[in-house]
CSV table of C-alpha atoms in Angstrom, one decimal:
chain,number,residue,atom,x,y,z
A,7,UNK,CA,-93.8,-33.7,1.6
A,8,UNK,CA,-90.5,-33.3,-1.2
A,9,UNK,CA,-88.0,-30.8,-0.4
A,10,UNK,CA,-88.4,-30.2,-3.1
A,11,UNK,CA,-91.3,-27.7,-2.8
A,12,UNK,CA,-90.9,-23.8,-1.6
A,13,UNK,CA,-93.8,-21.9,0.4
A,14,UNK,CA,-94.5,-18.6,-0.5
A,15,UNK,CA,-97.6,-15.8,-0.2
A,16,UNK,CA,-100.1,-16.5,2.3
A,17,UNK,CA,-99.2,-18.9,4.5
A,18,UNK,CA,-101.3,-18.2,7.0
A,19,UNK,CA,-105.4,-18.2,6.2
A,20,UNK,CA,-105.3,-19.3,2.3
A,21,UNK,CA,-108.7,-19.7,0.6
A,22,UNK,CA,-106.3,-20.5,-2.7
A,23,UNK,CA,-103.0,-21.7,-4.2
A,24,UNK,CA,-101.2,-21.0,-7.0
A,25,UNK,CA,-98.8,-23.9,-8.4
A,26,UNK,CA,-96.2,-22.2,-10.0
A,27,UNK,CA,-94.0,-24.2,-12.5
A,28,UNK,CA,-90.4,-23.2,-13.7
A,29,UNK,CA,-88.5,-23.8,-16.9
A,30,UNK,CA,-84.9,-25.6,-18.0
A,31,UNK,CA,-82.6,-24.2,-15.9
A,32,UNK,CA,-84.2,-22.1,-13.5
A,33,UNK,CA,-85.5,-22.9,-10.3
A,34,UNK,CA,-88.8,-22.3,-8.1
A,35,UNK,CA,-87.3,-18.6,-6.6
A,36,UNK,CA,-87.2,-17.1,-10.5
A,37,UNK,CA,-91.1,-18.6,-11.7
A,38,UNK,CA,-92.0,-17.8,-8.0
A,39,UNK,CA,-90.5,-14.3,-8.6
A,40,UNK,CA,-93.5,-13.1,-10.6
A,41,UNK,CA,-95.9,-13.4,-9.0
A,42,UNK,CA,-95.1,-10.1,-7.7
A,43,UNK,CA,-97.3,-8.9,-11.2
A,44,UNK,CA,-100.1,-10.7,-10.9
A,45,UNK,CA,-103.3,-10.4,-9.2
A,46,UNK,CA,-102.7,-12.8,-6.3
A,47,UNK,CA,-101.6,-11.2,-3.0
A,48,UNK,CA,-103.4,-13.4,-0.6
A,49,UNK,CA,-102.7,-17.0,-2.4
A,50,UNK,CA,-100.6,-19.1,-1.1
A,51,UNK,CA,-97.8,-19.5,-3.5
A,52,UNK,CA,-95.6,-23.6,-4.4
A,53,UNK,CA,-93.1,-23.5,-5.9
A,54,UNK,CA,-91.6,-27.4,-6.9
A,55,UNK,CA,-88.4,-27.0,-8.1
A,56,UNK,CA,-86.4,-29.8,-10.6
A,57,UNK,CA,-83.0,-31.4,-9.5
A,58,UNK,CA,-80.1,-29.8,-11.8
A,59,UNK,CA,-82.7,-27.4,-12.7
A,60,UNK,CA,-84.7,-29.4,-15.2
A,61,UNK,CA,-87.6,-31.4,-15.0
A,62,UNK,CA,-86.6,-34.2,-18.1
A,63,UNK,CA,-83.8,-34.3,-20.5
A,64,UNK,CA,-85.2,-34.1,-23.9
A,65,UNK,CA,-87.8,-31.7,-25.9
A,66,UNK,CA,-91.2,-31.4,-25.1
A,67,UNK,CA,-91.9,-33.5,-28.6
A,68,UNK,CA,-89.8,-36.8,-28.3
A,69,UNK,CA,-90.8,-39.4,-28.1
A,70,UNK,CA,-92.8,-40.2,-24.0
A,71,UNK,CA,-90.0,-42.8,-22.9
A,72,UNK,CA,-87.1,-40.7,-23.8
A,73,UNK,CA,-88.4,-38.3,-21.1
A,74,UNK,CA,-88.5,-41.1,-18.8
A,75,UNK,CA,-88.6,-41.4,-15.7
A,76,UNK,CA,-88.7,-38.2,-14.8
A,77,UNK,CA,-91.2,-36.5,-16.6
A,78,UNK,CA,-93.7,-39.3,-14.1
A,79,UNK,CA,-90.9,-37.8,-11.1
A,80,UNK,CA,-92.0,-34.3,-12.7
A,81,UNK,CA,-95.9,-35.0,-12.3
A,82,UNK,CA,-95.5,-36.6,-8.9
A,83,UNK,CA,-93.4,-33.7,-7.3
A,84,UNK,CA,-95.8,-31.4,-9.2
A,85,UNK,CA,-99.4,-33.0,-7.3
A,86,UNK,CA,-97.1,-33.8,-4.1
A,87,UNK,CA,-98.0,-29.2,-4.7
A,88,UNK,CA,-102.2,-30.2,-5.0
A,89,UNK,CA,-102.1,-32.0,-2.2
A,90,UNK,CA,-100.2,-30.1,-0.4
A,91,UNK,CA,-103.1,-26.9,-0.9
A,92,UNK,CA,-105.1,-29.4,-0.9
A,93,UNK,CA,-103.9,-30.7,3.8
A,94,UNK,CA,-104.5,-26.3,3.9
A,95,UNK,CA,-108.1,-26.7,3.0
A,96,UNK,CA,-108.1,-25.4,-0.2
A,97,UNK,CA,-110.5,-26.9,-3.3
A,98,UNK,CA,-109.6,-27.3,-6.5
A,99,UNK,CA,-111.4,-25.3,-8.2
A,100,UNK,CA,-109.3,-22.1,-5.6
A,101,UNK,CA,-106.2,-24.1,-7.3
A,102,UNK,CA,-104.1,-22.3,-10.7
A,103,UNK,CA,-101.1,-23.2,-12.1
A,104,UNK,CA,-98.6,-21.3,-13.8
A,105,UNK,CA,-95.6,-22.3,-15.8
A,106,UNK,CA,-93.0,-21.2,-17.9
A,107,UNK,CA,-91.4,-22.7,-20.8
A,108,UNK,CA,-90.9,-27.1,-19.8
A,109,UNK,CA,-92.9,-25.8,-16.9
A,110,UNK,CA,-95.6,-24.3,-18.9
A,111,UNK,CA,-95.7,-27.7,-20.8
A,112,UNK,CA,-95.9,-29.6,-17.5
A,113,UNK,CA,-98.5,-27.7,-16.2
A,114,UNK,CA,-100.7,-28.1,-19.0
A,115,UNK,CA,-99.8,-31.9,-18.9
A,116,UNK,CA,-100.5,-32.4,-15.7
A,117,UNK,CA,-104.1,-31.0,-15.7
A,118,UNK,CA,-105.2,-32.1,-18.6
A,119,UNK,CA,-104.0,-35.5,-17.7
A,120,UNK,CA,-106.3,-34.5,-13.9
A,121,UNK,CA,-109.0,-32.5,-15.6
A,122,UNK,CA,-111.4,-31.2,-13.1
A,123,UNK,CA,-113.1,-27.9,-11.9
A,124,UNK,CA,-110.1,-25.6,-11.3
A,125,UNK,CA,-109.1,-21.8,-10.1
A,126,UNK,CA,-106.8,-21.2,-13.7
A,127,UNK,CA,-104.4,-22.3,-15.7
A,128,UNK,CA,-101.3,-19.9,-17.3
A,129,UNK,CA,-99.6,-21.9,-19.7
A,130,UNK,CA,-96.3,-19.4,-21.0
A,131,UNK,CA,-95.0,-20.8,-23.9
A,132,UNK,CA,-95.7,-24.5,-24.2
A,133,UNK,CA,-98.0,-27.8,-25.1
A,134,UNK,CA,-98.6,-30.8,-24.2
A,135,UNK,CA,-96.2,-33.2,-24.7
A,136,UNK,CA,-94.7,-36.5,-26.5
A,137,UNK,CA,-94.1,-36.6,-30.2
A,138,UNK,CA,-98.0,-37.0,-31.1
A,139,UNK,CA,-100.4,-36.9,-28.7
A,140,UNK,CA,-101.6,-39.9,-27.6
A,141,UNK,CA,-105.4,-39.0,-26.8
A,142,UNK,CA,-106.4,-41.6,-24.1
A,143,UNK,CA,-104.1,-39.9,-21.4
A,144,UNK,CA,-106.1,-37.3,-20.9
A,145,UNK,CA,-109.2,-37.4,-19.3
A,146,UNK,CA,-112.2,-35.9,-17.0
A,147,UNK,CA,-114.3,-32.4,-17.6
A,148,UNK,CA,-112.2,-29.3,-16.6
A,149,UNK,CA,-116.1,-27.4,-16.5
A,150,UNK,CA,-115.0,-24.4,-18.0
A,151,UNK,CA,-111.7,-24.1,-16.2
A,152,UNK,CA,-109.7,-20.8,-17.6
A,153,UNK,CA,-106.6,-21.8,-19.8
A,154,UNK,CA,-104.8,-18.5,-21.0
A,155,UNK,CA,-101.9,-20.3,-23.5
A,156,UNK,CA,-99.6,-17.8,-25.3
A,157,UNK,CA,-96.7,-18.3,-27.4
A,158,UNK,CA,-94.5,-16.7,-30.1
A,159,UNK,CA,-94.6,-18.2,-33.7
A,160,UNK,CA,-91.7,-19.1,-34.2
A,161,UNK,CA,-90.7,-19.8,-31.4
A,162,UNK,CA,-87.6,-22.4,-31.3
A,163,UNK,CA,-88.9,-24.9,-28.8
A,164,UNK,CA,-92.0,-24.9,-29.2
A,165,UNK,CA,-93.8,-25.6,-32.4
A,166,UNK,CA,-96.9,-23.0,-32.9
A,167,UNK,CA,-98.9,-26.5,-35.0
A,168,UNK,CA,-98.5,-28.0,-31.3
A,169,UNK,CA,-100.4,-25.5,-29.6
A,170,UNK,CA,-103.0,-25.4,-31.7
A,171,UNK,CA,-103.2,-29.3,-31.1
A,172,UNK,CA,-103.1,-28.5,-27.0
A,173,UNK,CA,-105.6,-26.0,-27.2
A,174,UNK,CA,-107.9,-28.3,-29.7
A,175,UNK,CA,-107.4,-31.2,-26.9
A,176,UNK,CA,-108.8,-28.9,-24.1
A,177,UNK,CA,-111.4,-27.7,-25.3
A,178,UNK,CA,-112.6,-31.1,-25.5
A,179,UNK,CA,-112.2,-31.9,-21.7
A,180,UNK,CA,-114.6,-28.6,-20.9
A,181,UNK,CA,-111.7,-25.8,-20.9
A,182,UNK,CA,-112.5,-22.4,-22.2
A,183,UNK,CA,-109.1,-22.2,-23.5
A,184,UNK,CA,-107.4,-18.5,-25.0
A,185,UNK,CA,-104.6,-19.1,-27.2
A,186,UNK,CA,-101.9,-16.2,-27.9
A,187,UNK,CA,-99.7,-16.4,-30.1
A,188,UNK,CA,-97.2,-13.3,-31.1
A,189,UNK,CA,-95.8,-12.9,-33.6
A,190,UNK,CA,-91.6,-12.8,-32.9
A,191,UNK,CA,-92.0,-12.4,-29.6
A,192,UNK,CA,-89.5,-14.8,-28.6
A,193,UNK,CA,-89.0,-17.0,-25.9
A,194,UNK,CA,-90.7,-14.6,-22.7
A,195,UNK,CA,-93.7,-13.3,-20.5
A,196,UNK,CA,-94.2,-10.4,-21.8
A,197,UNK,CA,-96.8,-7.4,-20.1
A,198,UNK,CA,-99.2,-8.0,-22.6
A,199,UNK,CA,-99.7,-11.7,-21.5
A,200,UNK,CA,-98.8,-10.6,-17.6
A,201,UNK,CA,-102.2,-8.1,-18.2
A,202,UNK,CA,-104.5,-10.5,-20.1
A,203,UNK,CA,-104.1,-13.3,-16.9
A,204,UNK,CA,-104.6,-10.4,-14.4
A,205,UNK,CA,-108.3,-9.7,-16.4
A,206,UNK,CA,-109.3,-12.7,-17.4
A,207,UNK,CA,-107.7,-15.7,-14.6
A,208,UNK,CA,-105.8,-13.5,-11.6
A,209,UNK,CA,-109.9,-12.2,-11.5
């Protein structure tokens, strides 16, 4: 297992796991600190960490080739986190994902490329990756997995149009997406978003 994956929370007898993916400039410890505000006290927490605090070099709406090989390496590290949860006997329907900013983009990209019944997916300010969305990159069936995507309008890094495209595509893959677009929220995570995900996903 990669030494770039951190674990905390319920390490002994977890039945659920939350994979938490940090943003550009962040760390696993940063994003895992958010668990204090979520209803996940009995979850195994898994925090992949990017080398040099960035998952891929360019904008998430740049051509995918311009973010390789880092993008594929990032997706593989997330997959290692999923495998770690499975090794502890946790089924995919009890595996949850959460990411912020660059981590939100990766959260959405990984789960949509591997759509199946998950516990839930939370993306604080992000969208699917690529200059344009290529439908055949994404397959599977989310089987009504609950998804929350929250973002600001405007957001300097994440165009609202890409968030809306992402919601549409994930719904086509069978996800139950709650999309919230907040006027002038800024590039952050709000108490309102935390409240919603606690009520709808980590319930």
